[in-house]
PDB file of C-alpha atoms and ligand atoms in Angstrom:
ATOM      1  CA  UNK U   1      14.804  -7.782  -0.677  1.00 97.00           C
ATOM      2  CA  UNK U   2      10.965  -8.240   0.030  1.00 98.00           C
ATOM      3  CA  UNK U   3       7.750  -6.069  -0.958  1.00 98.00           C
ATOM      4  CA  UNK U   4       4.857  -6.530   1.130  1.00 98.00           C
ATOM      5  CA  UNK U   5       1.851  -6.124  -1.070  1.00 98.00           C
ATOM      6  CA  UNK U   6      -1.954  -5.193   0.062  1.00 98.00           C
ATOM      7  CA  UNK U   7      -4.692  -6.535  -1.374  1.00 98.00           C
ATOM      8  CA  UNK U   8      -7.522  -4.194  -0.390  1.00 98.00           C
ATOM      9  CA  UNK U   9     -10.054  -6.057  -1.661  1.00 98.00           C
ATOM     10  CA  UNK U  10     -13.014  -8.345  -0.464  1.00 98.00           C
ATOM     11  CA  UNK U  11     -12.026  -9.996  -3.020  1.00 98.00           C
ATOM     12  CA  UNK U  12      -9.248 -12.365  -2.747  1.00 98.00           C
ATOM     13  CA  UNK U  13      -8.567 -13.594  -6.840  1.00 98.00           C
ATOM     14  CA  UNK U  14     -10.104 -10.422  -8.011  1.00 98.00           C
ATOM     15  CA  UNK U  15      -9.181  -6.924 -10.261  1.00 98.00           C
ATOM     16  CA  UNK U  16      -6.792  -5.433  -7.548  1.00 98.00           C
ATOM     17  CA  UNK U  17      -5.230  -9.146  -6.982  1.00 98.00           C
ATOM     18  CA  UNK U  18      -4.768  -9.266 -10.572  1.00 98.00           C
ATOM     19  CA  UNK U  19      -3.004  -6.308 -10.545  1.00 98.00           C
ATOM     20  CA  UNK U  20      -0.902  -6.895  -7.381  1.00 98.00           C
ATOM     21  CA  UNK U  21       0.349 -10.344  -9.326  1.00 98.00           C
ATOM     22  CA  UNK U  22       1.690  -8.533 -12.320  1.00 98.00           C
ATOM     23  CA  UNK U  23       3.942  -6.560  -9.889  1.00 98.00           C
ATOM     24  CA  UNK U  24       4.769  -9.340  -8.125  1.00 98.00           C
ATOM     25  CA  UNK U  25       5.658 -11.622 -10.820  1.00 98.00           C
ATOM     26  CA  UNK U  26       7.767  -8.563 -12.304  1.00 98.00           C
ATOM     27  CA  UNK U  27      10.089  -8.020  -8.887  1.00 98.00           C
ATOM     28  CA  UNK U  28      10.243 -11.665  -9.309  1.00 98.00           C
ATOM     29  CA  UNK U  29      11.889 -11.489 -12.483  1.00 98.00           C
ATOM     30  CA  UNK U  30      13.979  -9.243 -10.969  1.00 98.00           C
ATOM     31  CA  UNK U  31      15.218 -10.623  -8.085  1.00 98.00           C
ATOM     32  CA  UNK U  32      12.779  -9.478  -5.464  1.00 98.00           C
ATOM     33  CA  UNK U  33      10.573 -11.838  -3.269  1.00 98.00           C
ATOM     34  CA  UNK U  34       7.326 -10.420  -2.365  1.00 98.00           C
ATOM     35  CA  UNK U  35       4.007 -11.401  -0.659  1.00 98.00           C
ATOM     36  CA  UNK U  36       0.130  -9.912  -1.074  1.00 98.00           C
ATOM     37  CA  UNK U  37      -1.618  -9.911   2.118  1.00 98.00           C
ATOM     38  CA  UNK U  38      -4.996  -9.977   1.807  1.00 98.00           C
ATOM     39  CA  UNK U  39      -7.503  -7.929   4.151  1.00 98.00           C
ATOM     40  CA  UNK U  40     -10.161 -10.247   3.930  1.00 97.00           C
ATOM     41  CA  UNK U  41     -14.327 -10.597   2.833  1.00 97.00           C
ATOM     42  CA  UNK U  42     -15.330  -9.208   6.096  1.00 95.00           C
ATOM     43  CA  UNK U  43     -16.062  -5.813   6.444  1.00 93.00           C
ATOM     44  CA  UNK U  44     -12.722  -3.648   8.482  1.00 96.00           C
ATOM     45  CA  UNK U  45     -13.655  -0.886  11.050  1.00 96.00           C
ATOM     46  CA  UNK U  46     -11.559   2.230  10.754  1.00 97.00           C
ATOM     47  CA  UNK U  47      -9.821   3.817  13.698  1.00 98.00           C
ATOM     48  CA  UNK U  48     -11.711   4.535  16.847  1.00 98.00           C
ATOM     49  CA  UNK U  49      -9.058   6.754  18.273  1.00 98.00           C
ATOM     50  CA  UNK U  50      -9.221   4.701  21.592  1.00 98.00           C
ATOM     51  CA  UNK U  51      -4.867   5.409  21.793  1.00 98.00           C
ATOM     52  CA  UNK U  52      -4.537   1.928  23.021  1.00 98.00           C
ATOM     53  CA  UNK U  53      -1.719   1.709  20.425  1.00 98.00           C
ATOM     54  CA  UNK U  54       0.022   4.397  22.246  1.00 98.00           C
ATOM     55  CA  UNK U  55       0.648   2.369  24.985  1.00 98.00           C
ATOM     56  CA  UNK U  56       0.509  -1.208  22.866  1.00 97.00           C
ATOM     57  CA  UNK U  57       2.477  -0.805  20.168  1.00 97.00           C
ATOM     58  CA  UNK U  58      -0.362  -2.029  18.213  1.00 98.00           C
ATOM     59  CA  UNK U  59      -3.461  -1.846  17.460  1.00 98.00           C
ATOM     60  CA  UNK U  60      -6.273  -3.084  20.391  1.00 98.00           C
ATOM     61  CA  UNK U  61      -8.990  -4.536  17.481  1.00 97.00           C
ATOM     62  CA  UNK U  62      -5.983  -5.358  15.337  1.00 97.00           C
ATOM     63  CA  UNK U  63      -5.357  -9.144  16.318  1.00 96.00           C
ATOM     64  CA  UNK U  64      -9.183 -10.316  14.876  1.00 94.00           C
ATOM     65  CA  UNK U  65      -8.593  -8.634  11.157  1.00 95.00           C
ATOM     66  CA  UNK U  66      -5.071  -9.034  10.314  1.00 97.00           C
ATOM     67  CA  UNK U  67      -4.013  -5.388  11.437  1.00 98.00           C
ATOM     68  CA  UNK U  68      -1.463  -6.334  13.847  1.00 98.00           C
ATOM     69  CA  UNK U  69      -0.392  -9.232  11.651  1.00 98.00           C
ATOM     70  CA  UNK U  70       0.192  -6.875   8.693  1.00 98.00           C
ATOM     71  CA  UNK U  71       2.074  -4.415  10.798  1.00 98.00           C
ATOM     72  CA  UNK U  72       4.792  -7.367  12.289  1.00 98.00           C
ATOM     73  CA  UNK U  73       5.562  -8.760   8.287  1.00 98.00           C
ATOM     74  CA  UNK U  74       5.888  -4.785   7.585  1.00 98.00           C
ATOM     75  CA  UNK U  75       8.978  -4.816   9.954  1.00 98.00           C
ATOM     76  CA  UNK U  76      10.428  -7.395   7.408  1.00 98.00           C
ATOM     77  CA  UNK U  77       9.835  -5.579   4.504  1.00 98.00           C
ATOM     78  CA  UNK U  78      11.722  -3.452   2.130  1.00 98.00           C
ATOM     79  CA  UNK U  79       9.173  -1.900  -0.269  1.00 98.00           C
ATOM     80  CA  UNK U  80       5.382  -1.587  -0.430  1.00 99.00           C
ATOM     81  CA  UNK U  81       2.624  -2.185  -2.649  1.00 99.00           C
ATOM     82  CA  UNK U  82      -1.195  -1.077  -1.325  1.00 98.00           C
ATOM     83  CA  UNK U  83      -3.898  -2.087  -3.296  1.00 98.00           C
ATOM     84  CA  UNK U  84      -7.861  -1.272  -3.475  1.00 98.00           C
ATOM     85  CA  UNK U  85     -10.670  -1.405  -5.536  1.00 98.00           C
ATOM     86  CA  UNK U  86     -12.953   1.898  -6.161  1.00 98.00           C
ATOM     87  CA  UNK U  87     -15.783   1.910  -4.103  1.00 98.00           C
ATOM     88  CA  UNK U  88     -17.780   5.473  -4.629  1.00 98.00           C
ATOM     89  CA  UNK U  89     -15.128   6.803  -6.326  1.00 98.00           C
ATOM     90  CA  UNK U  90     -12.531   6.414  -4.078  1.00 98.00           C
ATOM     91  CA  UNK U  91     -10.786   3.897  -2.783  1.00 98.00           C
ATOM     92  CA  UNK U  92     -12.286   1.162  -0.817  1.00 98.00           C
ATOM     93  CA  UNK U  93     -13.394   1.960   3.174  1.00 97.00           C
ATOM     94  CA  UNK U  94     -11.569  -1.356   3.928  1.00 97.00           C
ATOM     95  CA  UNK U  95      -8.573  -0.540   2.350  1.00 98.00           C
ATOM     96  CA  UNK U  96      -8.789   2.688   4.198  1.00 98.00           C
ATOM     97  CA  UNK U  97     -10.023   1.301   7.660  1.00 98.00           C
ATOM     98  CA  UNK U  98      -6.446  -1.284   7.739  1.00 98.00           C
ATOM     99  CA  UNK U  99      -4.192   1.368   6.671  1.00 98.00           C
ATOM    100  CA  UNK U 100      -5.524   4.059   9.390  1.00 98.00           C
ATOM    101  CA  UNK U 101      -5.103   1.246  12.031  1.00 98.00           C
ATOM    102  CA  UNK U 102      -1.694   0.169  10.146  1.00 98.00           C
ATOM    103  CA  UNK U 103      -0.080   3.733   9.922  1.00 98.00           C
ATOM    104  CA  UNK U 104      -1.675   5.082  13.647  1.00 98.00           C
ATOM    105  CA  UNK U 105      -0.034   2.265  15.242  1.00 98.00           C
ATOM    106  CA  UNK U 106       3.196   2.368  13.742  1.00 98.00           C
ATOM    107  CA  UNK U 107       5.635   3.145  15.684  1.00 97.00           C
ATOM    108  CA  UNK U 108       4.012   3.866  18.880  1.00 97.00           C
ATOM    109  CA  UNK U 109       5.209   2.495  22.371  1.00 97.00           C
ATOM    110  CA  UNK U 110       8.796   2.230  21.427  1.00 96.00           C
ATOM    111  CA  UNK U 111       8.379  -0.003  18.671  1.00 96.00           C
ATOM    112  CA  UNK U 112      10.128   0.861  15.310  1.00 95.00           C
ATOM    113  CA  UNK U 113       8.572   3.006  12.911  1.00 97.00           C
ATOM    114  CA  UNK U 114       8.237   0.005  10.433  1.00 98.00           C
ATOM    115  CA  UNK U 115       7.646   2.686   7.394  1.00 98.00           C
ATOM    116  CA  UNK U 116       9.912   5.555   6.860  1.00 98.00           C
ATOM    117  CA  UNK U 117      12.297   5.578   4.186  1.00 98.00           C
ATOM    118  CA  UNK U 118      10.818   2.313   2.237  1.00 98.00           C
ATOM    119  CA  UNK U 119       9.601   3.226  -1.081  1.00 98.00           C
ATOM    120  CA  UNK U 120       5.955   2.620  -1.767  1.00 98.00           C
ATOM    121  CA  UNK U 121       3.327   2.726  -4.654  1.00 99.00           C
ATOM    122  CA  UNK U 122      -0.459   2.783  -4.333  1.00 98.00           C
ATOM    123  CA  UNK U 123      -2.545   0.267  -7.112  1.00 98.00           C
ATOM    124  CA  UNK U 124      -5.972   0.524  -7.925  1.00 98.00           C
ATOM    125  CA  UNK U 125      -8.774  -0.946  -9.828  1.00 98.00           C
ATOM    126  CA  UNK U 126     -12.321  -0.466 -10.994  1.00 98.00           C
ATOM    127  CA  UNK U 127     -14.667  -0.724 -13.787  1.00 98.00           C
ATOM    128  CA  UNK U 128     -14.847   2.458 -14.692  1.00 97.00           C
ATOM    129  CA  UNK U 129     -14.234   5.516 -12.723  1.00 98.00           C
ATOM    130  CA  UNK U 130     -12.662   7.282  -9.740  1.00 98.00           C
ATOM    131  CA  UNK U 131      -8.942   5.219 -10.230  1.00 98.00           C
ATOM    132  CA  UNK U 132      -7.311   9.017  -9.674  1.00 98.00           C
ATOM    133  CA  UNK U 133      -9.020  10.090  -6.182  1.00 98.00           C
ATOM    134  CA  UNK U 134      -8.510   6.437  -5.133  1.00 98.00           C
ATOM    135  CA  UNK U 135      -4.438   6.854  -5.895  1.00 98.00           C
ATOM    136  CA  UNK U 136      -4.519   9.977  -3.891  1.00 98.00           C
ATOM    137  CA  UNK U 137      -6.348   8.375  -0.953  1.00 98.00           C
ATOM    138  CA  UNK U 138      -3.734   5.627  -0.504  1.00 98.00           C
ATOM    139  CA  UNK U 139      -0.720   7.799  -1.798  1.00 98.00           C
ATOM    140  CA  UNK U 140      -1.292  10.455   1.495  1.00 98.00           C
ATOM    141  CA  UNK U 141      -0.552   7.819   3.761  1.00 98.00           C
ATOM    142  CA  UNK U 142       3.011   7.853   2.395  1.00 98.00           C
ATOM    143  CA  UNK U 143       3.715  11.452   1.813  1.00 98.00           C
ATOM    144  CA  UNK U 144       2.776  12.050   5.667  1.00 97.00           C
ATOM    145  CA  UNK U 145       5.778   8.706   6.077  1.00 97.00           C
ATOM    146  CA  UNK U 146       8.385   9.402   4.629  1.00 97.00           C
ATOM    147  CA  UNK U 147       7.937   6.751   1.959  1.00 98.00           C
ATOM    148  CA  UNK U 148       9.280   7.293  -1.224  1.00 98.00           C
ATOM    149  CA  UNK U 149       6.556   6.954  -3.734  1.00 98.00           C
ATOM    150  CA  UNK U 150       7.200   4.444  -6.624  1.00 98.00           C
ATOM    151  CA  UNK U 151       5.598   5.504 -10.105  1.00 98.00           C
ATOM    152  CA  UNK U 152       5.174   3.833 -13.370  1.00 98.00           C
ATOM    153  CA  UNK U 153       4.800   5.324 -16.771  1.00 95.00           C
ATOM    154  CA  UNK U 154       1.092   5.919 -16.576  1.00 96.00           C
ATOM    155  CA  UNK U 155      -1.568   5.725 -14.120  1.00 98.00           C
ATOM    156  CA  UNK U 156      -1.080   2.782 -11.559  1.00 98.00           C
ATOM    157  CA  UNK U 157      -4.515   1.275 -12.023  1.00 98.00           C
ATOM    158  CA  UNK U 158      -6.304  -1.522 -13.982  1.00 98.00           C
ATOM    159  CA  UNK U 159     -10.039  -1.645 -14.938  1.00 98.00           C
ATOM    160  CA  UNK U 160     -12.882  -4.360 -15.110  1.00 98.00           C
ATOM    161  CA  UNK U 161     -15.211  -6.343 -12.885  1.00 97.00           C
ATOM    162  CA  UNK U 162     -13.291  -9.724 -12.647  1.00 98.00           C
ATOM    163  CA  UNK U 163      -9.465 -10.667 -13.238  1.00 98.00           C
ATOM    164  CA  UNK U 164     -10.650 -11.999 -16.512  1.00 98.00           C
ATOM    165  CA  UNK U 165     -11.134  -8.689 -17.572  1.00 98.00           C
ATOM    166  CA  UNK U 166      -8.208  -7.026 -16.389  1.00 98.00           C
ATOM    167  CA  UNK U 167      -6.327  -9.558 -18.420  1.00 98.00           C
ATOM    168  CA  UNK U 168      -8.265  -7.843 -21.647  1.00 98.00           C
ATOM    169  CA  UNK U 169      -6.528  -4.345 -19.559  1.00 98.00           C
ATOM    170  CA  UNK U 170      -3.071  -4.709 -21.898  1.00 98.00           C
ATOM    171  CA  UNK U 171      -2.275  -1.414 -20.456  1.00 98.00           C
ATOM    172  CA  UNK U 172      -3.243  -1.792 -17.132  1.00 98.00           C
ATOM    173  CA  UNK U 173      -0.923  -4.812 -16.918  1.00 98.00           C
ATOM    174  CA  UNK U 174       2.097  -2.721 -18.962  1.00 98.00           C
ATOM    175  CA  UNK U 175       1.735  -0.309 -16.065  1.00 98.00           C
ATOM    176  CA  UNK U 176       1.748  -2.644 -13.433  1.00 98.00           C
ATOM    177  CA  UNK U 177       5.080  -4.537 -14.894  1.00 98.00           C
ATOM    178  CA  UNK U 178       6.364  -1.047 -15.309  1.00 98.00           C
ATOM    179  CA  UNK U 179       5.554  -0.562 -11.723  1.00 98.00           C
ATOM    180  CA  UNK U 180       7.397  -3.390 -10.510  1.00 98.00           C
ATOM    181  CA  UNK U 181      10.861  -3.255 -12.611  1.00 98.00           C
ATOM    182  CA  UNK U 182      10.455   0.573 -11.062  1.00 98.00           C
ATOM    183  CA  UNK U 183      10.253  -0.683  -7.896  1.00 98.00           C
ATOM    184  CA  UNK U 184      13.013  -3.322  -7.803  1.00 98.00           C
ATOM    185  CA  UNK U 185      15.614  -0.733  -9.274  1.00 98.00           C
ATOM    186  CA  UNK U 186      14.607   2.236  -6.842  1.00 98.00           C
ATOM    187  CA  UNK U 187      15.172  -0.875  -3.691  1.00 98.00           C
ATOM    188  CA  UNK U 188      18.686  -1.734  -5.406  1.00 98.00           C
ATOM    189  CA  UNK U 189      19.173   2.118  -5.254  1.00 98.00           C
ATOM    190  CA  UNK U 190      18.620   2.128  -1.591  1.00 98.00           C
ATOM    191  CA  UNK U 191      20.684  -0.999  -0.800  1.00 98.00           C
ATOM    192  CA  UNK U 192      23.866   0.405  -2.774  1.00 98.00           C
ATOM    193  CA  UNK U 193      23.265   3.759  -1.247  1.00 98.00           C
ATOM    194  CA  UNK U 194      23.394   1.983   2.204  1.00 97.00           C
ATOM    195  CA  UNK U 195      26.294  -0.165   1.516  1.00 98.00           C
ATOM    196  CA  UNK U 196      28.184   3.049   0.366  1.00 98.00           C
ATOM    197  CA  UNK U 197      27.380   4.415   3.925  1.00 98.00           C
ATOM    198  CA  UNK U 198      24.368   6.789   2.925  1.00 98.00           C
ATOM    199  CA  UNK U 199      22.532   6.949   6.725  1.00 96.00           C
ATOM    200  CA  UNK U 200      19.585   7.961   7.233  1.00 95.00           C
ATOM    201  CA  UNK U 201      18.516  11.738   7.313  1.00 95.00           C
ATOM    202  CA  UNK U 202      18.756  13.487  11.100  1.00 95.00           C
ATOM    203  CA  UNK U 203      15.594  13.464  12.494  1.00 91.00           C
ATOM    204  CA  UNK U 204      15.037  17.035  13.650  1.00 93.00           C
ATOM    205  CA  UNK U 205      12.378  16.642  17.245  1.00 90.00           C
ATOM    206  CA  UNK U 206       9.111  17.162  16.338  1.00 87.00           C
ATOM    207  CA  UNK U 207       6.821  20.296  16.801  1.00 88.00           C
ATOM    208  CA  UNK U 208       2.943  19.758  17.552  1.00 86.00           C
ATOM    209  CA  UNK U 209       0.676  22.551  17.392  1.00 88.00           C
ATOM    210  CA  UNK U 210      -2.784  22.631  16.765  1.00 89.00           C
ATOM    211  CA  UNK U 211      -4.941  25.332  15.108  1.00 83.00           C
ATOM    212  CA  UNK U 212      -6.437  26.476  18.413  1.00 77.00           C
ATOM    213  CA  UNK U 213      -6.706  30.101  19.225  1.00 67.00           C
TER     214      UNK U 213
HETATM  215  C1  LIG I   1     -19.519  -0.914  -3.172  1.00 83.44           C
HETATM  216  C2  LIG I   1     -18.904  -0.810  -4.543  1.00 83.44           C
HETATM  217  C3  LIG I   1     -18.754   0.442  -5.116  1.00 83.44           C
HETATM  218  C4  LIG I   1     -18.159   0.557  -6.366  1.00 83.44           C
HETATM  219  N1  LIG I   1     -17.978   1.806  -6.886  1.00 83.44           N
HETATM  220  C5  LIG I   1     -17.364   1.946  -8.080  1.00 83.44           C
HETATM  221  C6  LIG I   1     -17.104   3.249  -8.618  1.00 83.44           C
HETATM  222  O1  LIG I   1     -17.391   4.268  -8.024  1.00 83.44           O
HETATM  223  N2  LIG I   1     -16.485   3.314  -9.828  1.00 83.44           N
HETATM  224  C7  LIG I   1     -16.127   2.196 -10.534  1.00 83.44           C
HETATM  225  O2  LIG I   1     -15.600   2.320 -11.619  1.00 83.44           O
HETATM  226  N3  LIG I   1     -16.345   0.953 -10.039  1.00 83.44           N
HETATM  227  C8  LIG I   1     -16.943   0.808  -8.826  1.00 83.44           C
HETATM  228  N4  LIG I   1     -17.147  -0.450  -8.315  1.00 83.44           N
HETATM  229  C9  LIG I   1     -16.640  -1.614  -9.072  1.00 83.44           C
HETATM  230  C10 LIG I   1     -15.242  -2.044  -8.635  1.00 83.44           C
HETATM  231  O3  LIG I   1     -14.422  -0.962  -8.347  1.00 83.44           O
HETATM  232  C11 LIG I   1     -14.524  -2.822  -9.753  1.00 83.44           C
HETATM  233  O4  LIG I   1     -15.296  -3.874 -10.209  1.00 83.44           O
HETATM  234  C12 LIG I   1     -13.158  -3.304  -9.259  1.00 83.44           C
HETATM  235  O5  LIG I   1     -12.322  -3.547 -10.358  1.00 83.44           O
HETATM  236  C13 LIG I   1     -13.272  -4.561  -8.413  1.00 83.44           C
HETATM  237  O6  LIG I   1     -11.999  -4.904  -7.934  1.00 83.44           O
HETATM  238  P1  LIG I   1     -11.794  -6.179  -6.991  1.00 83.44           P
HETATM  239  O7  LIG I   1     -12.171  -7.388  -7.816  1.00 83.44           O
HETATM  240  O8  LIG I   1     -10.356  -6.196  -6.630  1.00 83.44           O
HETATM  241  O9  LIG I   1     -12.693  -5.996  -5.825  1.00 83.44           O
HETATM  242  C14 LIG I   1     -17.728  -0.600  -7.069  1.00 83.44           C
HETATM  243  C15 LIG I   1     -17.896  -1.861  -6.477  1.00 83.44           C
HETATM  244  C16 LIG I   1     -18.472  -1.966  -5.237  1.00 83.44           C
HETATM  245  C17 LIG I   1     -18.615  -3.330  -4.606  1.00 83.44           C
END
């Protein structure tokens, strides 16, 4: 069993990092590998709604900034972790810019819908406000997914300025160990569930309609 973990940060050894390694050294202790991926110091574009995925299967700006790369180790993966610090009180535009590209592409020209039905759980961190609009930014792109959401027994974020201070964040880092033995049972839950022939729910065809008059 793997998580794939996103660090939404430009910084790579920072709050949200430090957060995203207590989870990951708590599946570890638990019997589940995982990885962070890192989006990188350079700024990342959101979605220009050019549909090139629709016929790519990915996304056409994705190969320069990790999008497409993120979206091929996603196919691997049994659980997520997204990550991002709070920028404006809510959660960072590159966070926000990879998973639009991420979750629009999924799934498009026949390619599998890399996804639905893996459980998920949204991180954040910042010195000192917006943590709760920032969780609901990242948490919509799983309710729209079909992801399970993951929880923990309080608010999935850490706060400071540096990873030095989120180590002072004894709470924060409670949460996020929380977080990951939550996470490791709920994928056990899945694999026994599958193993004891649980499929997958029928997919009903889909309905589009648009609020045009
Ligand atoms: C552009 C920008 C905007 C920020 N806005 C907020 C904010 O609204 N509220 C807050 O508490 N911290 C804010 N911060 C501080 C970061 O959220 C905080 O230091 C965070 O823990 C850094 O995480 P990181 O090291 O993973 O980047 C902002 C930082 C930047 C660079």
């Amino acid at each position: 069993m793997k998580v794939l973990m996103l660090n939404g940060s430009p910084h790579q050894a920072g709050c949200t990092n430090r957060a995203l390694e207590e989870v990951a050294k708590t599946l570890a202790e638990n019997g589940v590998e995982s990885e962070v991926f890192w989006v990188g110091a350079r700024p990342v574009g959101g979605c220009t709604a050019c549909h090139a995925c629709d016929k790519l299967g990915r996304c056409a700006f994705g190969e320069k900034d990790g999008v497409n790369e993120f979206l091929a180790k996603a196919a691997d993966a049994d659980g997520f972790v997204f990550g991002a610090p709070v920028h404006y009180g809510r959660a960072g535009a590159s966070l926000l810019g990879f998973m639009d590209r991420v979750f629009y592409a999924n799934g498009r020209a026949g390619q599998p819908n890399v996804f639905a039905y893996k459980p998920a759980a949204a991180v954040t961190s910042a010195r000192r406000a917006g943590t709760t609009s920032a969780l609901a930014d990242i948490e919509k792109y799983f309710t729209i997914s079909q992801m399970p959401i993951v929880s923990s027994r309080y608010w999935n974020m850490v706060h400071g300025q540096s990873a030095e201070q989120v180590e002072r964040d004894e709470e924060g880092l409670w949460t996020m160990r929380q977080l990951g033995r939550n996470m490791a049972w709920l994928l056990r839950c899945v694999e026994a569930g599958r193993a004891a022939g649980v499929g997958l729910p029928e997919a009903e065809p889909g309905a589009w309609t648009n609020f045009v008059r």
